XYZ file of C-alpha atoms in Angstrom:
121
model
C 116.480 -51.905 -2.642
C 113.190 -53.196 -0.518
C 109.891 -53.704 -2.199
C 107.945 -50.360 -1.821
C 104.871 -48.769 -3.706
C 106.327 -47.008 -6.813
C 109.850 -48.678 -6.930
C 111.112 -50.083 -10.094
C 112.613 -53.682 -9.702
C 113.911 -56.302 -11.976
C 112.473 -59.731 -11.487
C 112.335 -63.047 -13.178
C 109.038 -64.674 -14.454
C 108.369 -67.718 -12.542
C 104.733 -68.597 -13.684
C 102.090 -67.553 -16.128
C 98.258 -68.140 -15.643
C 95.217 -66.901 -18.005
C 94.963 -63.750 -15.670
C 98.735 -62.705 -15.143
C 102.318 -63.601 -14.766
C 104.137 -64.385 -11.522
C 107.474 -62.502 -11.068
C 110.147 -63.256 -8.476
C 111.576 -60.066 -7.025
C 114.934 -59.427 -5.596
C 114.961 -60.983 -1.782
C 112.835 -63.907 -3.049
C 109.375 -61.924 -2.934
C 106.856 -63.137 -5.680
C 104.244 -60.531 -7.092
C 101.522 -60.847 -9.778
C 101.438 -58.882 -12.917
C 97.922 -58.722 -14.018
C 97.012 -59.200 -17.932
C 96.016 -55.911 -18.057
C 99.516 -54.679 -16.834
C 101.660 -56.413 -19.200
C 101.587 -54.293 -22.190
C 99.872 -51.141 -23.754
C 97.954 -53.111 -26.306
C 95.133 -55.674 -25.577
C 96.702 -58.743 -24.296
C 94.528 -62.064 -25.109
C 97.503 -64.494 -24.820
C 100.307 -63.720 -22.182
C 102.731 -66.083 -23.918
C 102.647 -63.601 -27.086
C 104.369 -61.342 -24.561
C 106.107 -63.450 -21.759
C 107.544 -66.793 -21.127
C 108.799 -68.401 -17.919
C 112.397 -67.351 -17.162
C 112.289 -63.882 -18.967
C 113.801 -61.276 -16.834
C 111.602 -57.821 -16.706
C 111.418 -54.587 -15.073
C 108.422 -54.092 -13.117
C 106.790 -51.495 -11.124
C 105.241 -51.839 -7.465
C 101.545 -50.856 -7.655
C 100.230 -52.277 -4.486
C 101.223 -54.146 -1.150
C 98.181 -55.607 0.396
C 97.716 -58.502 2.905
C 101.334 -59.954 1.645
C 100.201 -59.730 -2.024
C 102.434 -57.508 -4.381
C 100.695 -56.017 -7.425
C 103.158 -55.472 -10.255
C 102.694 -53.888 -13.670
C 105.375 -53.985 -16.456
C 103.631 -51.176 -18.767
C 103.804 -48.678 -16.062
C 107.610 -49.376 -15.322
C 108.090 -48.762 -19.194
C 106.305 -45.488 -18.935
C 108.282 -42.141 -18.906
C 107.290 -39.157 -16.932
C 104.349 -37.903 -18.741
C 102.530 -34.653 -18.218
C 99.155 -35.014 -16.234
C 96.109 -35.783 -18.324
C 93.231 -35.296 -16.433
C 92.105 -32.133 -14.698
C 92.374 -33.949 -11.428
C 96.007 -34.780 -12.389
C 96.763 -31.380 -13.177
C 95.568 -30.126 -9.922
C 92.898 -27.960 -11.928
C 90.184 -26.387 -9.579
C 86.423 -26.001 -10.531
C 87.061 -22.356 -11.792
C 89.809 -23.419 -14.073
C 87.784 -26.336 -15.572
C 84.937 -24.320 -16.113
C 86.867 -21.539 -17.801
C 88.533 -24.023 -20.178
C 85.380 -25.384 -20.877
C 83.722 -22.273 -21.879
C 86.918 -21.166 -23.960
C 86.710 -24.496 -25.812
C 82.958 -24.456 -26.447
C 83.352 -20.828 -27.676
C 85.727 -22.033 -30.219
C 83.870 -25.035 -31.390
C 80.664 -22.833 -31.699
C 82.769 -20.277 -33.599
C 83.942 -22.783 -35.913
C 80.308 -24.503 -36.556
C 79.108 -20.867 -37.246
C 81.667 -20.000 -39.919
C 81.054 -23.559 -41.431
C 77.274 -22.869 -41.752
C 77.949 -19.350 -43.159
C 80.064 -20.875 -45.976
C 77.472 -23.303 -46.950
C 74.902 -20.848 -46.947
C 76.550 -18.593 -49.538
C 77.101 -21.565 -52.158
C 73.326 -22.439 -52.313
């Protein structure tokens, strides 16, 4: 399997810096896992998560000018439902309708809470 954007590959950590880890991929190519792509939590010290020689599964994020951008955390992610309106393919009318519905629900809840407080005084 070649190195293509979106592909998941196994590689070996060959070096660690303060900004990320270098991973050797099948075929001899080396890519970088940026510190922000190592784990779902805040990573202050990469050595707490990886060491040279570790075999990791990575997802190829980018291929630019001979540089390969990799992610460990995205390789672990399961297929998830779209989170943002743009990911859901939601148009302006859909967004507006959803906003109006949510706004009406919030206003209704506030009104009920205000009425309850008013009766007890």
